């Protein structure tokens, strides 16, 4: 048995609203061990919605709709579902009473159009909406097919799911098995290279391993199906350990870990401190560090030295070296790292200088050229990266900040 999520609303197709309902429901279905293989977004058009329902009802046993339950003419979910299965809509007086009561509590007057929300397919059960005016339905139009409808408002949908849909599904035998996942994270290796290293694990039946790539980072999702989270974790643990050993230093953390949080953990553990000097990232590195709660324990601050005069006056970069080598150079990156470490009195100084684009590049120094400096107790070193042309300015800046953190992470682990 599988489920299919169908989100209704032209505003979703236009991108006016982020479709967070699909993500929420996908996570919730995994908790119940219910597989789902398709998600569909369809506009407020009865013919297209009808076509979607006809297809979905042939390949899934549970259809979950969000949206299209409001009082306006373009809210057509229940009407179209009833039409597909050839049953009439019936007005449920208890729904009208519930809507009227909610309007009265809010000192508002119920409009005639709201009566439309009381029309549901004949034979369907009401899925109560504790906060909004649009109820949902739980309906079995034929044996082996169950339909749920929810309003598109995420807060209403989520409460209805938790309070009514989940207990109903569990009463039908679902929830005896769950799907639990761990997301392993890697930096400094490409998706294809990592996939080749762990190729044998990508064929496992349970737990399964699947690679993903996003914004310079590679992830391996390890998922297990089991009767409990504890049992799933026991299945995942040996596989996770083996994957970490294969990846070595390219593995940096899992689930909610970030490069900044992992670096912070290492610094806190040794009682060391960090300061940063940024040029092309414009404070992005400092922002990543301070997104971690408690980062003031180890991160003392930074200098955004965007103009060369700031590099000279605040970081002590030699003006002759700036003139000779340019701001984007290994020499300047090292002096920036040394300067911020000295000025702020920290254990480590981390610097970034580069050409983020889209303009400013030359044949010898193209867009995407970045130098990172790292100064510590045993001296200073610098690293050159060429993140390539054609990438957006924000992406080059993101890669620069993350790579700087990764350099420090590796240094802390291998010194």
Coordinates of C-alpha atoms in Angstrom, one line a residue, residues 29-406:
X29 CA 4.1 9.3 6.3
X30 CA 7.6 8.0 7.0
X31 CA 6.9 8.0 10.7
X32 CA 4.0 5.7 10.1
X33 CA 5.9 3.5 7.7
X34 CA 3.6 4.4 4.8
X35 CA 5.6 4.6 1.5
X36 CA 4.7 7.3 -1.0
X37 CA 6.1 7.5 -4.5
X38 CA 4.3 10.5 -6.1
X39 CA 3.5 14.1 -5.1
X40 CA 1.4 16.3 -7.4
X41 CA 0.6 20.0 -7.4
X42 CA -2.4 21.0 -9.5
X43 CA -4.1 24.4 -10.0
X44 CA -7.7 25.3 -9.2
X45 CA -9.0 23.8 -12.4
X46 CA -11.7 21.0 -12.1
X47 CA -10.7 19.2 -15.3
X48 CA -7.0 19.0 -14.5
X49 CA -7.8 18.1 -10.9
X50 CA -10.1 15.3 -12.1
X51 CA -7.4 14.0 -14.3
X52 CA -5.0 13.9 -11.4
X53 CA -7.5 12.1 -9.2
X54 CA -8.1 9.5 -11.8
X55 CA -4.4 8.7 -12.2
X56 CA -3.6 8.8 -8.5
X57 CA -6.5 6.5 -7.5
X58 CA -5.0 3.8 -9.8
X59 CA -1.6 3.8 -8.3
X60 CA -2.1 4.6 -4.6
X61 CA -4.4 3.4 -1.9
X62 CA -4.3 6.6 0.2
X63 CA -4.8 10.0 -1.4
X64 CA -4.1 13.0 0.7
X65 CA -5.3 16.4 -0.5
X66 CA -4.4 19.8 0.8
X67 CA -6.1 23.0 -0.4
X68 CA -9.2 23.9 -2.3
X69 CA -11.6 23.6 0.7
X70 CA -12.4 27.3 1.1
X71 CA -15.7 29.2 0.4
X72 CA -14.8 30.8 -2.9
X73 CA -15.8 29.5 -6.4
X74 CA -12.2 28.3 -7.1
X75 CA -12.2 26.0 -4.1
X76 CA -13.3 22.8 -5.9
X77 CA -11.5 19.9 -4.2
X78 CA -14.5 18.1 -2.6
X79 CA -16.8 18.9 -5.5
X80 CA -14.3 17.4 -8.0
X81 CA -13.6 14.3 -5.8
X82 CA -17.4 13.6 -5.6
X83 CA -17.7 14.0 -9.3
X84 CA -15.0 11.6 -10.1
X85 CA -16.6 8.9 -8.0
X86 CA -20.1 9.7 -9.1
X87 CA -21.7 10.6 -5.7
X88 CA -23.6 13.7 -4.8
X89 CA -22.5 16.4 -2.3
X90 CA -24.6 16.6 0.8
X91 CA -24.8 19.5 3.3
X92 CA -23.9 18.5 6.8
X93 CA -25.7 20.7 9.4
X94 CA -23.1 20.0 12.1
X95 CA -20.5 21.7 9.9
X96 CA -22.7 24.8 9.4
X97 CA -23.2 24.9 13.2
X98 CA -19.4 24.7 13.8
X99 CA -18.6 27.4 11.3
X100 CA -21.3 29.7 12.7
X101 CA -20.0 29.2 16.2
X102 CA -16.4 30.1 15.2
X103 CA -17.6 33.3 13.4
X104 CA -19.6 34.3 16.5
X105 CA -16.5 33.7 18.7
X106 CA -14.6 36.0 16.5
X107 CA -17.3 38.7 16.4
X108 CA -17.8 38.2 12.7
X109 CA -20.8 37.4 10.6
X110 CA -20.9 34.1 8.7
X111 CA -21.5 34.8 5.0
X112 CA -23.7 32.6 2.7
X113 CA -20.6 31.5 0.8
X114 CA -19.4 29.7 3.9
X115 CA -22.2 27.2 3.6
X116 CA -20.3 25.7 0.7
X117 CA -17.8 24.3 3.1
X118 CA -20.5 22.1 4.6
X119 CA -20.9 20.2 1.4
X120 CA -19.0 16.9 1.4
X121 CA -19.4 13.7 -0.6
X122 CA -22.2 11.4 0.5
X123 CA -20.9 8.7 2.8
X124 CA -17.7 10.6 3.8
X125 CA -16.7 11.2 7.5
X126 CA -16.0 14.7 8.7
X127 CA -12.3 15.4 9.5
X128 CA -12.7 18.1 12.1
X129 CA -10.9 21.4 11.9
X130 CA -10.4 22.7 15.5
X131 CA -9.2 26.2 14.4
X132 CA -10.4 27.0 10.9
X133 CA -13.7 27.0 9.1
X134 CA -12.8 24.4 6.5
X135 CA -13.3 20.8 7.6
X136 CA -11.7 17.9 5.9
X137 CA -13.0 14.4 5.0
X138 CA -12.1 10.8 5.5
X139 CA -13.7 8.8 2.8
X140 CA -13.5 5.3 1.3
X141 CA -15.2 5.7 -2.1
X142 CA -14.4 2.1 -2.9
X143 CA -12.7 -0.8 -1.2
X144 CA -8.9 -0.3 -0.9
X145 CA -9.0 3.4 -1.4
X146 CA -9.0 6.0 1.4
X147 CA -9.2 9.8 0.7
X148 CA -8.2 12.5 3.2
X149 CA -8.7 16.2 2.5
X150 CA -7.2 19.1 4.5
X151 CA -7.2 22.9 4.2
X152 CA -4.1 24.4 2.7
X153 CA -3.3 26.5 5.8
X154 CA -0.3 24.6 7.3
X155 CA -1.2 25.1 10.9
X156 CA -4.7 23.9 10.4
X157 CA -3.6 20.9 8.3
X158 CA -0.9 19.8 10.7
X159 CA -3.2 19.9 13.8
X160 CA -5.9 18.0 11.9
X161 CA -3.4 15.4 10.8
X162 CA -2.0 14.9 14.3
X163 CA -5.4 14.8 16.1
X164 CA -7.5 12.8 13.7
X165 CA -5.7 11.4 10.6
X166 CA -2.9 9.7 12.5
X167 CA -5.2 7.9 15.0
X168 CA -7.4 6.8 12.2
X169 CA -4.5 5.4 10.2
X170 CA -3.1 3.6 13.2
X171 CA -6.6 2.1 13.8
X172 CA -6.3 0.7 10.3
X173 CA -3.1 -1.0 11.2
X174 CA -0.5 1.6 10.1
X175 CA 2.2 2.8 12.4
X176 CA 3.4 -0.7 13.3
X177 CA 6.5 0.0 11.3
X178 CA 8.3 3.3 10.8
X179 CA 10.9 4.6 8.4
X180 CA 13.7 6.3 10.2
X181 CA 16.6 8.2 8.5
X182 CA 20.0 9.6 9.3
X183 CA 21.5 12.3 7.0
X184 CA 25.2 12.0 6.8
X185 CA 27.1 15.1 5.6
X186 CA 30.3 15.5 3.6
X187 CA 32.4 18.5 2.4
X188 CA 35.4 18.5 0.0
X189 CA 34.2 15.6 -2.2
X190 CA 31.9 15.5 -5.2
X191 CA 28.7 13.4 -5.3
X192 CA 29.9 11.1 -8.0
X193 CA 33.3 10.5 -6.3
X194 CA 31.5 9.7 -3.0
X195 CA 29.0 7.5 -4.7
X196 CA 31.8 5.5 -6.3
X197 CA 33.5 5.0 -2.9
X198 CA 30.3 3.7 -1.3
X199 CA 28.8 2.0 -4.3
X200 CA 28.2 -1.3 -2.6
X201 CA 26.1 0.4 0.1
X202 CA 23.8 2.0 -2.4
X203 CA 22.4 -1.5 -3.2
X204 CA 21.4 -2.4 0.4
X205 CA 17.7 -3.3 0.9
X206 CA 17.4 -2.2 4.6
X207 CA 18.8 0.2 5.5
X208 CA 18.9 1.9 2.2
X209 CA 21.6 4.5 1.3
X210 CA 21.0 7.3 -1.2
X211 CA 23.3 10.2 -2.2
X212 CA 22.3 13.9 -2.6
X213 CA 24.2 17.0 -3.5
X214 CA 23.2 20.6 -2.5
X215 CA 25.2 23.8 -2.5
X216 CA 28.6 22.2 -2.5
X217 CA 27.7 19.7 0.1
X218 CA 27.1 16.0 -0.4
X219 CA 24.8 13.9 1.7
X220 CA 24.0 10.3 2.2
X221 CA 20.6 9.5 3.5
X222 CA 20.6 6.2 5.4
X223 CA 17.0 5.0 6.0
X224 CA 15.8 1.9 7.9
X225 CA 12.3 0.4 8.1
X226 CA 11.7 -1.2 11.5
X227 CA 9.1 -1.6 14.3
X228 CA 10.6 1.2 16.4
X229 CA 13.1 4.0 16.2
X230 CA 15.5 2.1 18.5
X231 CA 15.4 -0.9 16.2
X232 CA 15.9 1.4 13.1
X233 CA 18.9 3.1 14.8
X234 CA 20.4 -0.3 15.5
X235 CA 20.2 -1.2 11.8
X236 CA 21.7 2.1 10.7
X237 CA 24.5 2.4 13.2
X238 CA 27.0 -0.2 11.7
X239 CA 26.3 1.1 8.2
X240 CA 26.8 4.7 9.3
X241 CA 30.1 3.8 11.0
X242 CA 31.4 2.0 7.8
X243 CA 30.4 5.0 5.6
X244 CA 32.2 7.4 7.9
X245 CA 35.4 5.2 7.8
X246 CA 35.3 5.1 4.0
X247 CA 34.8 8.9 3.7
X248 CA 37.5 9.8 6.3
X249 CA 37.9 13.5 6.8
X250 CA 35.4 14.3 4.1
X251 CA 32.7 13.3 6.6
X252 CA 31.9 16.1 9.0
X253 CA 28.6 15.4 10.7
X254 CA 25.0 14.3 10.5
X255 CA 21.4 15.6 10.7
X256 CA 21.4 19.0 12.2
X257 CA 25.2 19.4 12.3
X258 CA 26.6 22.3 10.2
X259 CA 30.2 23.0 9.4
X260 CA 30.0 26.0 11.8
X261 CA 28.5 23.9 14.6
X262 CA 31.1 21.2 14.2
X263 CA 34.0 23.7 14.2
X264 CA 32.5 25.4 17.2
X265 CA 32.3 22.0 19.1
X266 CA 36.0 21.4 18.4
X267 CA 37.0 24.9 19.6
X268 CA 34.9 24.7 22.7
X269 CA 36.4 21.3 23.5
X270 CA 40.0 22.6 23.5
X271 CA 39.2 26.0 24.9
X272 CA 40.4 27.8 21.8
X273 CA 39.0 31.0 20.1
X274 CA 38.5 32.2 16.6
X275 CA 38.3 35.5 14.8
X276 CA 37.7 36.1 11.1
X277 CA 38.7 38.7 8.4
X278 CA 36.4 38.8 5.4
X279 CA 36.5 40.6 2.1
X280 CA 34.4 39.0 -0.7
X281 CA 32.1 37.2 1.7
X282 CA 31.1 40.4 3.4
X283 CA 30.3 39.0 6.8
X284 CA 28.9 35.7 5.6
X285 CA 31.4 33.6 7.5
X286 CA 30.7 35.4 10.7
X287 CA 27.0 35.0 10.1
X288 CA 27.4 31.2 9.8
X289 CA 29.4 31.1 13.0
X290 CA 27.0 33.2 15.0
X291 CA 23.9 31.1 13.8
X292 CA 25.1 28.5 16.3
X293 CA 23.7 29.1 19.8
X294 CA 26.5 29.7 22.3
X295 CA 29.1 30.6 19.7
X296 CA 30.3 33.6 21.8
X297 CA 32.2 30.9 23.9
X298 CA 34.7 30.6 21.1
X299 CA 34.0 33.2 18.3
X300 CA 35.2 36.6 19.4
X301 CA 34.4 38.6 16.3
X302 CA 35.5 39.7 12.8
X303 CA 36.6 42.5 10.5
X304 CA 34.9 43.0 7.2
X305 CA 37.8 44.5 5.3
X306 CA 36.0 45.2 2.0
X307 CA 38.1 48.2 1.0
X308 CA 41.9 47.9 0.9
X309 CA 42.3 50.8 3.3
X310 CA 40.6 48.7 6.0
X311 CA 42.9 45.8 5.2
X312 CA 45.8 48.2 5.8
X313 CA 44.6 50.1 8.8
X314 CA 42.8 47.4 10.8
X315 CA 44.5 44.2 9.7
X316 CA 48.0 45.5 9.1
X317 CA 48.3 44.3 5.5
X318 CA 51.3 45.8 3.8
X319 CA 50.3 48.4 1.2
X320 CA 53.3 47.5 -0.9
X321 CA 52.1 43.9 -1.1
X322 CA 48.6 45.0 -1.9
X323 CA 50.0 47.0 -4.8
X324 CA 52.3 44.3 -6.0
X325 CA 50.1 41.2 -5.6
X326 CA 46.6 42.6 -5.4
X327 CA 44.0 42.1 -2.7
X328 CA 43.1 38.7 -4.1
X329 CA 46.4 36.9 -3.4
X330 CA 47.9 34.4 -1.1
X331 CA 50.1 37.0 0.5
X332 CA 47.2 39.3 1.4
X333 CA 45.1 36.3 2.7
X334 CA 47.9 35.3 5.0
X335 CA 48.4 38.9 6.3
X336 CA 44.6 39.2 6.9
X337 CA 44.5 36.0 8.9
X338 CA 47.5 37.0 11.0
X339 CA 46.2 40.6 11.4
X340 CA 42.8 39.6 12.8
X341 CA 44.3 36.9 15.1
X342 CA 46.7 39.5 16.5
X343 CA 44.1 42.4 16.8
X344 CA 41.5 40.3 18.5
X345 CA 43.8 38.1 20.4
X346 CA 42.4 34.7 19.4
X347 CA 43.9 31.3 19.0
X348 CA 43.0 31.2 15.3
X349 CA 42.5 33.7 12.6
X350 CA 40.6 32.8 9.4
X351 CA 40.5 35.1 6.3
X352 CA 38.8 35.1 2.9
X353 CA 39.6 37.3 -0.1
X354 CA 38.4 36.6 -3.6
X355 CA 36.4 37.6 -6.7
X356 CA 32.8 36.7 -6.3
X357 CA 31.6 38.2 -9.5
X358 CA 29.8 38.6 -11.8
X359 CA 32.3 41.4 -12.7
X360 CA 35.8 42.1 -11.6
X361 CA 37.5 39.0 -13.1
X362 CA 40.6 39.1 -15.4
X363 CA 42.4 36.4 -17.4
X364 CA 44.9 35.9 -14.6
X365 CA 42.4 36.3 -11.8
X366 CA 39.0 35.0 -13.0
X367 CA 35.7 35.2 -11.2
X368 CA 35.6 32.5 -8.6
X369 CA 39.2 32.8 -7.6
X370 CA 39.4 32.8 -3.8
X371 CA 42.2 32.7 -1.3
X372 CA 41.7 31.5 2.3
X373 CA 44.2 32.3 5.1
X374 CA 44.5 30.3 8.3
X375 CA 46.7 31.6 11.1
X376 CA 47.2 29.6 14.3
X377 CA 49.6 28.8 17.1
X378 CA 52.2 27.3 14.7
X379 CA 52.1 30.0 12.0
X380 CA 50.0 30.8 8.9
X381 CA 49.2 29.2 5.6
X382 CA 47.0 29.9 2.7
X383 CA 44.9 28.0 0.1
X384 CA 43.8 28.8 -3.4
X385 CA 40.4 27.8 -4.8
X386 CA 38.9 28.3 -8.2
X387 CA 35.2 27.9 -7.8
X388 CA 34.7 28.6 -11.5
X389 CA 32.9 31.1 -13.7
X390 CA 29.2 31.0 -14.4
X391 CA 28.3 30.5 -10.8
X392 CA 26.2 33.2 -9.0
X393 CA 27.8 35.7 -6.7
X394 CA 25.9 34.3 -3.7
X395 CA 27.0 30.8 -4.5
X396 CA 30.7 31.7 -4.7
X397 CA 30.4 33.5 -1.4
X398 CA 28.7 30.5 0.1
X399 CA 31.3 28.1 -1.1
X400 CA 34.1 30.4 0.2
X401 CA 32.7 30.6 3.7
X402 CA 31.9 26.9 3.9
X403 CA 35.3 25.9 2.6
X404 CA 37.0 28.2 5.1
X405 CA 35.2 26.5 7.9
X406 CA 36.0 23.1 6.5

